[in-house]
Amino acid sequence: MIPNDVVNCVRDIYESNDFISLHEPTFGSTEEEYVLNTVRSTFVSSVGQYVEQFEQGVADYVKHNNAVAVVNGTAALHAALHYIGVGFGDLVITQAFTFVATCNAIKQLGAEPVFVDINHESLSLCPQALANFLEEQCQLSEQGVCVHRASGKAIKAMVPMHTFGHPAKMDEIQIISQKWGIKVVEDAAESLGSLYNGKHTGTLGDHGIISFNGNKIITCGAGGIILSKHLAAANAIKHLTTTAKKPHSWEFEHDQVAFNYRMPNLNAALGCAQLEKLSQIVEQKRALAKFYHRFFSDSEYQFVCEPKYAQSNYWLNALVCQSEKHRNELLEFTNSKQVMTRPAWRLMHTLPMYSECIRGDLSTSVFYQSRIVNIPSSYNYKLKVI
């Protein structure tokens, strides 16, 4: 199979000779109606009916009672980590194979990311690599705090990221986190609609976050959700992300340093309309992935499939090429033909601001970063692919 076969396949799916993007939203009359309702009401900012409606809608969908809407996924991760006590001088374990926002949220708290490898099955945080790193480089203090021996710093949290929507091995990660006394915040920014052993991603750790950026499976234009296991935690995070203002009809009383991370009603209106068709979108995306899997089954490209224990939303479909040269040839050709493809993110430890961070062996991350290509994954295709 040559790169032109990939281009022809994608153009057949979307029945277009124009530019084909990697992932784009689709809007209809309901989105227009809800947004226009918000504009007409004049309650376009932090007050209005749609924010609470969106929070409840997401909570109902993921079967989790406690959801707090914020301005974006990065703010959601920042607030969740802040709430569990991550601060200056602390360490937070995550993967180098992730989008930079994961690490930025950690760094903005004065903490440092620690990079652990991914596994072949999920392309997400590897439990075995995690266990090895902790056994080899860390110890529990007398107070039960996990401490990195060489630096003397406390490891306060770990953030597994469900890569391209494929769930990490959360049971194993949870067992390890409990052994070492480390809180888990799931970066489920990409995985709304994905299931791990029948449970929604984002609901398995102490907290989870979801993104509703314009390129996600559904969008608010910009937005995020924090999911918490306990109502008290959700209420505290809600207070924290709404400037810590105490309820009162007219007084402005604030009782702690806090964040202005409130999701605007205008964004929530768009999200409510999108949420109504989420189940259908997941079905369409899984059908597209099934088609891609069949198409590439006899080629030199390996299609990235969901783990056996999971049901993925297939947010971004991905191919594994034979080599970095092979990857670069595919990227160059497809983009020259106005079919958008992209490589995986640069590994975080190769970026200047994270080059000195503590890390374990990252050989699996390096292997996939040099070979992966994401291919068009929008659900608004024309070809009947089922």
mmCIF file of C-alpha atoms in Angstrom:
data_model
loop_
_atom_site.group_PDB
_atom_site.id
_atom_site.type_symbol
_atom_site.label_atom_id
_atom_site.label_comp_id
_atom_site.label_asym_id
_atom_site.label_seq_id
_atom_site.Cartn_x
_atom_site.Cartn_y
_atom_site.Cartn_z
ATOM 1 C CA MET A 1 0.000 0.000 0.000
ATOM 2 C CA ILE A 2 1.333 3.436 -0.970
ATOM 3 C CA PRO A 3 0.462 6.797 0.668
ATOM 4 C CA ASN A 4 -1.875 7.617 -2.229
ATOM 5 C CA ASP A 5 -4.014 4.626 -1.217
ATOM 6 C CA VAL A 6 -4.495 6.262 2.176
ATOM 7 C CA VAL A 7 -5.495 9.542 0.517
ATOM 8 C CA ASN A 8 -7.990 7.792 -1.771
ATOM 9 C CA CYS A 9 -9.452 5.850 1.137
ATOM 10 C CA VAL A 10 -10.053 9.008 3.164
ATOM 11 C CA ARG A 11 -11.513 10.909 0.210
ATOM 12 C CA ASP A 12 -13.910 8.028 -0.443
ATOM 13 C CA ILE A 13 -15.048 8.014 3.197
ATOM 14 C CA TYR A 14 -15.775 11.735 3.294
ATOM 15 C CA GLU A 15 -16.741 12.017 -0.411
ATOM 16 C CA SER A 16 -14.740 15.194 -0.795
ATOM 17 C CA ASN A 17 -11.966 16.525 -2.970
ATOM 18 C CA ASP A 18 -11.498 19.539 -0.684
ATOM 19 C CA PHE A 19 -9.320 19.824 2.403
ATOM 20 C CA ILE A 20 -10.133 17.099 4.933
ATOM 21 C CA SER A 21 -9.340 17.956 8.537
ATOM 22 C CA LEU A 22 -8.243 15.581 11.254
ATOM 23 C CA HIS A 23 -11.311 15.956 13.467
ATOM 24 C CA GLU A 24 -14.045 18.547 13.236
ATOM 25 C CA PRO A 25 -17.373 19.029 15.001
ATOM 26 C CA THR A 26 -20.756 18.977 13.333
ATOM 27 C CA PHE A 27 -23.494 21.384 14.383
ATOM 28 C CA GLY A 28 -27.218 21.315 13.680
ATOM 29 C CA SER A 29 -30.422 23.145 14.499
ATOM 30 C CA THR A 30 -30.384 22.180 18.182
ATOM 31 C CA GLU A 31 -27.001 23.811 18.714
ATOM 32 C CA GLU A 32 -28.270 26.948 17.003
ATOM 33 C CA GLU A 33 -31.462 26.924 19.080
ATOM 34 C CA TYR A 34 -29.728 26.541 22.457
ATOM 35 C CA VAL A 35 -27.039 29.123 21.751
ATOM 36 C CA LEU A 36 -29.615 31.589 20.431
ATOM 37 C CA ASN A 37 -31.735 30.989 23.547
ATOM 38 C CA THR A 38 -28.723 31.941 25.630
ATOM 39 C CA VAL A 39 -28.020 35.098 23.626
ATOM 40 C CA ARG A 40 -31.660 36.167 23.840
ATOM 41 C CA SER A 41 -31.702 35.553 27.592
ATOM 42 C CA THR A 42 -28.602 37.798 27.985
ATOM 43 C CA PHE A 43 -27.236 35.249 30.505
ATOM 44 C CA VAL A 44 -24.208 34.332 28.430
ATOM 45 C CA SER A 45 -21.590 34.254 31.197
ATOM 46 C CA SER A 46 -21.555 32.504 34.577
ATOM 47 C CA VAL A 47 -25.305 32.600 35.282
ATOM 48 C CA GLY A 48 -27.919 30.680 33.313
ATOM 49 C CA GLN A 49 -29.732 27.392 32.969
ATOM 50 C CA TYR A 50 -27.318 25.496 30.757
ATOM 51 C CA VAL A 51 -24.262 25.124 33.023
ATOM 52 C CA GLU A 52 -26.050 22.980 35.606
ATOM 53 C CA GLN A 53 -27.927 21.186 32.829
ATOM 54 C CA PHE A 54 -24.633 20.330 31.142
ATOM 55 C CA GLU A 55 -23.049 19.141 34.395
ATOM 56 C CA GLN A 56 -26.017 16.885 35.088
ATOM 57 C CA GLY A 57 -26.093 15.631 31.508
ATOM 58 C CA VAL A 58 -22.447 14.586 31.588
ATOM 59 C CA ALA A 59 -22.901 13.011 35.037
ATOM 60 C CA ASP A 60 -25.890 11.012 33.778
ATOM 61 C CA TYR A 61 -24.015 9.873 30.680
ATOM 62 C CA VAL A 62 -20.956 8.606 32.564
ATOM 63 C CA LYS A 63 -23.101 7.297 35.448
ATOM 64 C CA HIS A 64 -21.274 9.432 37.990
ATOM 65 C CA ASN A 65 -23.045 11.853 40.293
ATOM 66 C CA ASN A 66 -20.509 14.615 40.768
ATOM 67 C CA ALA A 67 -19.511 16.793 37.791
ATOM 68 C CA VAL A 68 -18.183 20.358 37.828
ATOM 69 C CA ALA A 69 -17.984 22.335 34.576
ATOM 70 C CA VAL A 70 -15.020 24.646 33.944
ATOM 71 C CA VAL A 71 -13.532 26.659 31.076
ATOM 72 C CA ASN A 72 -11.291 23.953 29.586
ATOM 73 C CA GLY A 73 -9.611 20.626 30.253
ATOM 74 C CA THR A 74 -6.343 22.157 31.411
ATOM 75 C CA ALA A 75 -8.163 24.218 34.045
ATOM 76 C CA ALA A 76 -10.008 21.066 35.105
ATOM 77 C CA LEU A 77 -6.751 19.178 35.634
ATOM 78 C CA HIS A 78 -5.150 22.158 37.389
ATOM 79 C CA ALA A 79 -8.066 22.514 39.796
ATOM 80 C CA ALA A 80 -8.293 18.782 40.539
ATOM 81 C CA LEU A 81 -4.576 18.520 41.308
ATOM 82 C CA HIS A 82 -4.729 21.667 43.441
ATOM 83 C CA TYR A 83 -7.659 20.248 45.402
ATOM 84 C CA ILE A 84 -5.791 17.050 46.323
ATOM 85 C CA GLY A 85 -2.870 19.080 47.607
ATOM 86 C CA VAL A 86 -0.323 19.130 44.787
ATOM 87 C CA GLY A 87 1.902 22.172 45.209
ATOM 88 C CA PHE A 88 5.359 23.675 45.008
ATOM 89 C CA GLY A 89 8.170 21.126 45.054
ATOM 90 C CA ASP A 90 5.930 18.069 44.664
ATOM 91 C CA LEU A 91 6.182 15.407 41.970
ATOM 92 C CA VAL A 92 3.360 14.050 39.794
ATOM 93 C CA ILE A 93 3.776 10.876 37.741
ATOM 94 C CA THR A 94 2.428 10.933 34.205
ATOM 95 C CA GLN A 95 3.453 9.816 30.725
ATOM 96 C CA ALA A 96 5.835 11.544 28.314
ATOM 97 C CA PHE A 97 3.513 10.394 25.516
ATOM 98 C CA THR A 98 0.782 12.993 26.070
ATOM 99 C CA PHE A 99 -0.369 16.455 25.044
ATOM 100 C CA VAL A 100 1.580 19.254 26.705
ATOM 101 C CA ALA A 101 -1.453 20.477 28.691
ATOM 102 C CA THR A 102 -1.103 17.493 31.037
ATOM 103 C CA CYS A 103 2.352 18.657 32.106
ATOM 104 C CA ASN A 104 1.515 22.366 32.026
ATOM 105 C CA ALA A 105 -1.230 21.889 34.633
ATOM 106 C CA ILE A 106 1.294 20.153 36.893
ATOM 107 C CA LYS A 107 3.978 22.794 36.355
ATOM 108 C CA GLN A 108 1.580 25.677 36.973
ATOM 109 C CA LEU A 109 1.129 24.374 40.521
ATOM 110 C CA GLY A 110 4.879 24.566 41.142
ATOM 111 C CA ALA A 111 5.180 20.780 40.898
ATOM 112 C CA GLU A 112 7.227 18.718 38.440
ATOM 113 C CA PRO A 113 6.059 15.919 36.142
ATOM 114 C CA VAL A 114 7.778 12.536 36.368
ATOM 115 C CA PHE A 115 7.698 10.511 33.168
ATOM 116 C CA VAL A 116 6.894 6.798 33.092
ATOM 117 C CA ASP A 117 6.554 4.659 29.969
ATOM 118 C CA ILE A 118 3.394 3.589 28.136
ATOM 119 C CA ASN A 119 2.405 0.052 27.165
ATOM 120 C CA HIS A 120 1.784 -1.442 23.712
ATOM 121 C CA GLU A 121 -1.833 -2.336 24.365
ATOM 122 C CA SER A 122 -3.290 1.056 25.255
ATOM 123 C CA LEU A 123 -0.498 3.561 24.456
ATOM 124 C CA SER A 124 -1.284 4.867 27.954
ATOM 125 C CA LEU A 125 0.525 4.678 31.298
ATOM 126 C CA CYS A 126 2.034 1.210 31.737
ATOM 127 C CA PRO A 127 1.339 -0.413 35.140
ATOM 128 C CA GLN A 128 4.483 -2.534 34.974
ATOM 129 C CA ALA A 129 6.682 0.447 34.121
ATOM 130 C CA LEU A 130 4.962 2.373 36.925
ATOM 131 C CA ALA A 131 5.577 -0.412 39.465
ATOM 132 C CA ASN A 132 9.202 -0.755 38.368
ATOM 133 C CA PHE A 133 9.845 2.978 38.695
ATOM 134 C CA LEU A 134 8.361 3.153 42.179
ATOM 135 C CA GLU A 135 10.205 0.063 43.426
ATOM 136 C CA GLU A 136 13.528 1.171 41.995
ATOM 137 C CA GLN A 137 13.469 4.888 42.771
ATOM 138 C CA CYS A 138 10.987 5.550 45.583
ATOM 139 C CA GLN A 139 10.171 4.654 49.175
ATOM 140 C CA LEU A 140 7.379 5.198 51.675
ATOM 141 C CA SER A 141 8.130 7.517 54.571
ATOM 142 C CA GLU A 142 7.086 6.739 58.141
ATOM 143 C CA GLN A 143 4.029 8.917 57.506
ATOM 144 C CA GLY A 144 3.084 6.827 54.453
ATOM 145 C CA VAL A 145 4.148 9.443 51.907
ATOM 146 C CA CYS A 146 5.733 8.249 48.672
ATOM 147 C CA VAL A 147 9.127 9.917 48.345
ATOM 148 C CA HIS A 148 11.518 9.909 45.405
ATOM 149 C CA ARG A 149 14.771 8.829 47.036
ATOM 150 C CA ALA A 150 17.276 10.780 44.921
ATOM 151 C CA SER A 151 15.456 14.133 45.103
ATOM 152 C CA GLY A 152 13.730 13.719 48.462
ATOM 153 C CA LYS A 153 10.518 15.075 46.919
ATOM 154 C CA ALA A 154 7.036 13.714 47.605
ATOM 155 C CA ILE A 155 5.050 12.096 44.806
ATOM 156 C CA LYS A 156 1.572 13.491 45.435
ATOM 157 C CA ALA A 157 -0.376 12.215 42.423
ATOM 158 C CA MET A 158 -0.325 10.278 39.201
ATOM 159 C CA VAL A 159 -2.099 11.253 36.001
ATOM 160 C CA PRO A 160 -2.716 8.429 33.508
ATOM 161 C CA MET A 161 -3.921 9.791 30.162
ATOM 162 C CA HIS A 162 -6.274 7.700 28.004
ATOM 163 C CA THR A 163 -4.417 8.129 24.725
ATOM 164 C CA PHE A 164 -6.526 8.802 21.605
ATOM 165 C CA GLY A 165 -9.519 7.608 23.670
ATOM 166 C CA HIS A 166 -8.074 4.163 24.505
ATOM 167 C CA PRO A 167 -8.431 3.427 28.243
ATOM 168 C CA ALA A 168 -5.378 2.776 30.375
ATOM 169 C CA LYS A 169 -5.227 -0.331 32.592
ATOM 170 C CA MET A 170 -6.913 1.359 35.501
ATOM 171 C CA ASP A 171 -7.356 -1.631 37.847
ATOM 172 C CA GLU A 172 -3.614 -2.283 37.911
ATOM 173 C CA ILE A 173 -2.841 1.435 38.222
ATOM 174 C CA GLN A 174 -5.284 1.759 41.117
ATOM 175 C CA ILE A 175 -3.725 -1.177 42.990
ATOM 176 C CA ILE A 176 -0.282 0.393 42.626
ATOM 177 C CA SER A 177 -1.525 3.836 43.651
ATOM 178 C CA GLN A 178 -3.137 2.451 46.804
ATOM 179 C CA LYS A 179 0.020 0.534 47.753
ATOM 180 C CA TRP A 180 2.086 3.712 47.476
ATOM 181 C CA GLY A 181 -0.482 6.170 48.850
ATOM 182 C CA ILE A 182 -0.677 8.211 45.639
ATOM 183 C CA LYS A 183 -3.874 9.900 44.451
ATOM 184 C CA VAL A 184 -5.031 9.249 40.874
ATOM 185 C CA VAL A 185 -6.423 11.957 38.601
ATOM 186 C CA GLU A 186 -7.472 10.531 35.247
ATOM 187 C CA ASP A 187 -6.737 12.662 32.210
ATOM 188 C CA ALA A 188 -9.785 11.554 30.259
ATOM 189 C CA ALA A 189 -9.662 14.668 28.056
ATOM 190 C CA GLU A 190 -9.857 12.525 24.917
ATOM 191 C CA SER A 191 -11.936 9.580 26.098
ATOM 192 C CA LEU A 192 -15.533 10.665 26.714
ATOM 193 C CA GLY A 193 -17.602 7.675 25.588
ATOM 194 C CA SER A 194 -14.841 5.132 26.282
ATOM 195 C CA LEU A 195 -15.363 2.263 28.724
ATOM 196 C CA TYR A 196 -12.878 0.361 30.870
ATOM 197 C CA ASN A 197 -14.345 -3.016 31.872
ATOM 198 C CA GLY A 198 -17.789 -1.481 31.395
ATOM 199 C CA LYS A 199 -17.086 1.683 33.405
ATOM 200 C CA HIS A 200 -16.657 5.146 31.922
ATOM 201 C CA THR A 201 -13.182 6.601 31.871
ATOM 202 C CA GLY A 202 -12.843 9.589 34.176
ATOM 203 C CA THR A 203 -14.858 7.856 36.908
ATOM 204 C CA LEU A 204 -12.228 5.331 38.015
ATOM 205 C CA GLY A 205 -9.634 7.458 39.828
ATOM 206 C CA ASP A 206 -10.047 9.804 42.769
ATOM 207 C CA HIS A 207 -10.905 12.471 40.194
ATOM 208 C CA GLY A 208 -11.144 12.585 36.423
ATOM 209 C CA ILE A 209 -11.217 15.344 33.860
ATOM 210 C CA ILE A 210 -12.771 15.636 30.393
ATOM 211 C CA SER A 211 -12.123 18.206 27.659
ATOM 212 C CA PHE A 212 -14.706 19.762 25.346
ATOM 213 C CA ASN A 213 -12.311 21.612 23.062
ATOM 214 C CA GLY A 214 -13.366 22.104 19.443
ATOM 215 C CA ASN A 215 -11.514 18.984 18.299
ATOM 216 C CA LYS A 216 -12.914 16.597 20.934
ATOM 217 C CA ILE A 217 -15.669 14.035 20.403
ATOM 218 C CA ILE A 218 -18.247 16.673 21.430
ATOM 219 C CA THR A 219 -17.489 20.320 22.048
ATOM 220 C CA CYS A 220 -18.546 23.398 23.981
ATOM 221 C CA GLY A 221 -16.190 25.468 21.835
ATOM 222 C CA ALA A 222 -14.015 25.365 24.944
ATOM 223 C CA GLY A 223 -14.798 23.600 28.179
ATOM 224 C CA GLY A 224 -13.920 20.959 30.723
ATOM 225 C CA ILE A 225 -15.479 18.783 33.391
ATOM 226 C CA ILE A 226 -14.092 17.569 36.706
ATOM 227 C CA LEU A 227 -15.539 14.283 37.963
ATOM 228 C CA SER A 228 -15.126 13.460 41.655
ATOM 229 C CA LYS A 229 -16.014 10.320 43.586
ATOM 230 C CA HIS A 230 -17.523 12.189 46.519
ATOM 231 C CA LEU A 231 -20.121 14.956 46.644
ATOM 232 C CA ALA A 232 -18.166 16.886 49.280
ATOM 233 C CA ALA A 233 -15.130 16.981 46.993
ATOM 234 C CA ALA A 234 -17.233 18.115 44.032
ATOM 235 C CA ASN A 235 -18.805 20.884 46.109
ATOM 236 C CA ALA A 236 -15.398 22.034 47.304
ATOM 237 C CA ILE A 237 -14.037 22.049 43.734
ATOM 238 C CA LYS A 238 -17.104 23.950 42.537
ATOM 239 C CA HIS A 239 -16.445 26.569 45.224
ATOM 240 C CA LEU A 240 -12.752 26.664 44.318
ATOM 241 C CA THR A 241 -13.411 27.168 40.600
ATOM 242 C CA THR A 242 -16.017 29.901 41.082
ATOM 243 C CA THR A 243 -13.755 32.405 42.913
ATOM 244 C CA ALA A 244 -14.676 30.916 46.329
ATOM 245 C CA LYS A 245 -17.663 33.269 46.548
ATOM 246 C CA LYS A 246 -20.012 32.469 49.392
ATOM 247 C CA PRO A 247 -23.685 32.405 48.359
ATOM 248 C CA HIS A 248 -25.498 35.669 49.017
ATOM 249 C CA SER A 249 -28.071 37.734 47.159
ATOM 250 C CA TRP A 250 -25.855 40.814 46.936
ATOM 251 C CA GLU A 251 -22.725 40.599 49.106
ATOM 252 C CA PHE A 252 -19.300 39.754 47.662
ATOM 253 C CA GLU A 253 -17.633 37.552 50.257
ATOM 254 C CA HIS A 254 -14.847 35.165 49.289
ATOM 255 C CA ASP A 255 -13.258 32.811 51.793
ATOM 256 C CA GLN A 256 -10.096 31.499 50.083
ATOM 257 C CA VAL A 257 -7.706 32.156 47.221
ATOM 258 C CA ALA A 258 -9.439 30.529 44.267
ATOM 259 C CA PHE A 259 -9.803 30.359 40.494
ATOM 260 C CA ASN A 260 -12.194 32.001 38.061
ATOM 261 C CA TYR A 261 -12.688 28.837 35.989
ATOM 262 C CA ARG A 262 -16.465 29.041 35.558
ATOM 263 C CA MET A 263 -17.823 27.667 32.289
ATOM 264 C CA PRO A 264 -19.880 30.365 30.519
ATOM 265 C CA ASN A 265 -23.540 29.611 29.947
ATOM 266 C CA LEU A 266 -22.997 30.194 26.222
ATOM 267 C CA ASN A 267 -20.477 27.350 26.016
ATOM 268 C CA ALA A 268 -22.630 25.087 28.164
ATOM 269 C CA ALA A 269 -25.584 25.631 25.805
ATOM 270 C CA LEU A 270 -23.540 24.352 22.883
ATOM 271 C CA GLY A 271 -22.376 21.412 25.003
ATOM 272 C CA CYS A 272 -25.931 20.466 25.994
ATOM 273 C CA ALA A 273 -26.959 20.231 22.354
ATOM 274 C CA GLN A 274 -23.873 18.191 21.461
ATOM 275 C CA LEU A 275 -24.406 15.871 24.422
ATOM 276 C CA GLU A 276 -27.827 14.868 23.108
ATOM 277 C CA LYS A 277 -26.212 13.081 20.156
ATOM 278 C CA LEU A 278 -23.109 11.719 21.895
ATOM 279 C CA SER A 279 -24.240 8.081 21.853
ATOM 280 C CA GLN A 280 -24.839 8.297 18.108
ATOM 281 C CA ILE A 281 -21.448 9.955 17.573
ATOM 282 C CA VAL A 282 -19.659 7.180 19.465
ATOM 283 C CA GLU A 283 -21.423 4.587 17.293
ATOM 284 C CA GLN A 284 -20.385 6.425 14.126
ATOM 285 C CA LYS A 285 -16.781 6.727 15.262
ATOM 286 C CA ARG A 286 -16.574 3.057 16.201
ATOM 287 C CA ALA A 287 -17.997 2.146 12.796
ATOM 288 C CA LEU A 288 -15.352 4.314 11.118
ATOM 289 C CA ALA A 289 -12.608 2.622 13.139
ATOM 290 C CA LYS A 290 -13.945 -0.792 12.127
ATOM 291 C CA PHE A 291 -13.767 0.253 8.470
ATOM 292 C CA TYR A 292 -10.213 1.553 8.841
ATOM 293 C CA HIS A 293 -9.193 -1.641 10.634
ATOM 294 C CA ARG A 294 -10.439 -3.759 7.736
ATOM 295 C CA PHE A 295 -8.897 -1.476 5.133
ATOM 296 C CA PHE A 296 -5.416 -1.562 6.678
ATOM 297 C CA SER A 297 -5.502 -5.218 7.775
ATOM 298 C CA ASP A 298 -3.354 -6.454 4.854
ATOM 299 C CA SER A 299 -1.105 -3.417 4.612
ATOM 300 C CA GLU A 300 2.257 -2.416 6.054
ATOM 301 C CA TYR A 301 0.392 -0.020 8.354
ATOM 302 C CA GLN A 302 -0.799 -1.353 11.708
ATOM 303 C CA PHE A 303 -4.128 0.138 12.774
ATOM 304 C CA VAL A 304 -4.309 0.971 16.494
ATOM 305 C CA CYS A 305 -7.201 -1.006 17.985
ATOM 306 C CA GLU A 306 -8.892 -0.718 21.354
ATOM 307 C CA PRO A 307 -7.508 -2.909 24.169
ATOM 308 C CA LYS A 308 -9.353 -6.183 24.779
ATOM 309 C CA TYR A 309 -10.601 -4.978 28.160
ATOM 310 C CA ALA A 310 -12.002 -1.723 26.782
ATOM 311 C CA GLN A 311 -14.502 -0.105 24.472
ATOM 312 C CA SER A 312 -12.929 2.972 22.924
ATOM 313 C CA ASN A 313 -14.528 6.066 21.490
ATOM 314 C CA TYR A 314 -11.740 6.048 18.860
ATOM 315 C CA TRP A 315 -11.370 9.800 19.219
ATOM 316 C CA LEU A 316 -8.381 9.844 16.874
ATOM 317 C CA ASN A 317 -7.653 6.869 14.669
ATOM 318 C CA ALA A 318 -3.980 6.008 14.407
ATOM 319 C CA LEU A 319 -1.618 3.985 12.232
ATOM 320 C CA VAL A 320 1.750 2.596 13.272
ATOM 321 C CA CYS A 321 4.284 2.841 10.456
ATOM 322 C CA GLN A 322 7.273 0.561 9.931
ATOM 323 C CA SER A 323 9.837 3.258 10.674
ATOM 324 C CA GLU A 324 10.222 6.982 11.274
ATOM 325 C CA LYS A 325 11.143 7.403 7.592
ATOM 326 C CA HIS A 326 7.981 5.550 6.590
ATOM 327 C CA ARG A 327 5.968 7.785 8.938
ATOM 328 C CA ASN A 328 7.462 10.982 7.542
ATOM 329 C CA GLU A 329 6.746 9.922 3.961
ATOM 330 C CA LEU A 330 3.085 9.309 4.815
ATOM 331 C CA LEU A 331 2.783 12.628 6.648
ATOM 332 C CA GLU A 332 4.400 14.600 3.860
ATOM 333 C CA PHE A 333 2.370 13.024 1.064
ATOM 334 C CA THR A 334 -1.067 13.128 2.717
ATOM 335 C CA ASN A 335 -0.715 16.730 3.869
ATOM 336 C CA SER A 336 0.503 17.770 0.430
ATOM 337 C CA LYS A 337 -2.741 16.303 -0.931
ATOM 338 C CA GLN A 338 -4.892 18.324 1.536
ATOM 339 C CA VAL A 339 -5.681 15.304 3.700
ATOM 340 C CA MET A 340 -4.696 16.277 7.213
ATOM 341 C CA THR A 341 -2.640 13.754 9.138
ATOM 342 C CA ARG A 342 -0.321 14.391 12.050
ATOM 343 C CA PRO A 343 2.348 12.664 14.115
ATOM 344 C CA ALA A 344 1.915 11.916 17.787
ATOM 345 C CA TRP A 345 2.908 14.704 20.155
ATOM 346 C CA ARG A 346 6.595 15.245 20.777
ATOM 347 C CA LEU A 347 7.561 13.390 23.931
ATOM 348 C CA MET A 348 7.409 15.732 26.894
ATOM 349 C CA HIS A 349 10.986 15.155 28.032
ATOM 350 C CA THR A 350 12.228 16.360 24.618
ATOM 351 C CA LEU A 351 10.652 19.798 25.179
ATOM 352 C CA PRO A 352 13.018 22.367 26.714
ATOM 353 C CA MET A 353 10.887 23.131 29.786
ATOM 354 C CA TYR A 354 10.606 19.450 30.719
ATOM 355 C CA SER A 355 14.006 18.137 29.590
ATOM 356 C CA GLU A 356 15.386 17.921 33.139
ATOM 357 C CA CYS A 357 12.404 16.107 34.630
ATOM 358 C CA ILE A 358 12.834 12.769 36.402
ATOM 359 C CA ARG A 359 11.991 9.853 34.147
ATOM 360 C CA GLY A 360 12.146 6.106 33.857
ATOM 361 C CA ASP A 361 12.910 4.052 30.776
ATOM 362 C CA LEU A 362 10.773 5.433 27.910
ATOM 363 C CA SER A 363 11.650 3.027 25.108
ATOM 364 C CA THR A 364 8.039 2.149 24.250
ATOM 365 C CA SER A 365 7.105 5.832 24.132
ATOM 366 C CA VAL A 366 10.044 6.548 21.823
ATOM 367 C CA PHE A 367 9.084 3.640 19.557
ATOM 368 C CA TYR A 368 5.505 4.805 19.039
ATOM 369 C CA GLN A 369 6.215 8.521 18.855
ATOM 370 C CA SER A 370 8.507 7.923 15.907
ATOM 371 C CA ARG A 371 6.000 5.733 14.035
ATOM 372 C CA ILE A 372 2.433 6.882 14.753
ATOM 373 C CA VAL A 373 0.305 8.860 12.318
ATOM 374 C CA ASN A 374 -3.186 10.066 13.204
ATOM 375 C CA ILE A 375 -5.604 9.970 10.276
ATOM 376 C CA PRO A 376 -8.929 11.804 9.694
ATOM 377 C CA SER A 377 -11.439 10.765 12.337
ATOM 378 C CA SER A 378 -14.436 13.107 12.015
ATOM 379 C CA TYR A 379 -17.790 11.407 12.419
ATOM 380 C CA ASN A 380 -19.476 13.402 9.625
ATOM 381 C CA TYR A 381 -18.438 10.954 6.903
ATOM 382 C CA LYS A 382 -20.613 10.201 3.898
ATOM 383 C CA LEU A 383 -19.572 6.657 2.946
ATOM 384 C CA LYS A 384 -21.572 3.854 4.531
ATOM 385 C CA VAL A 385 -18.790 2.159 6.471
ATOM 386 C CA ILE A 386 -20.646 -0.287 8.711
#
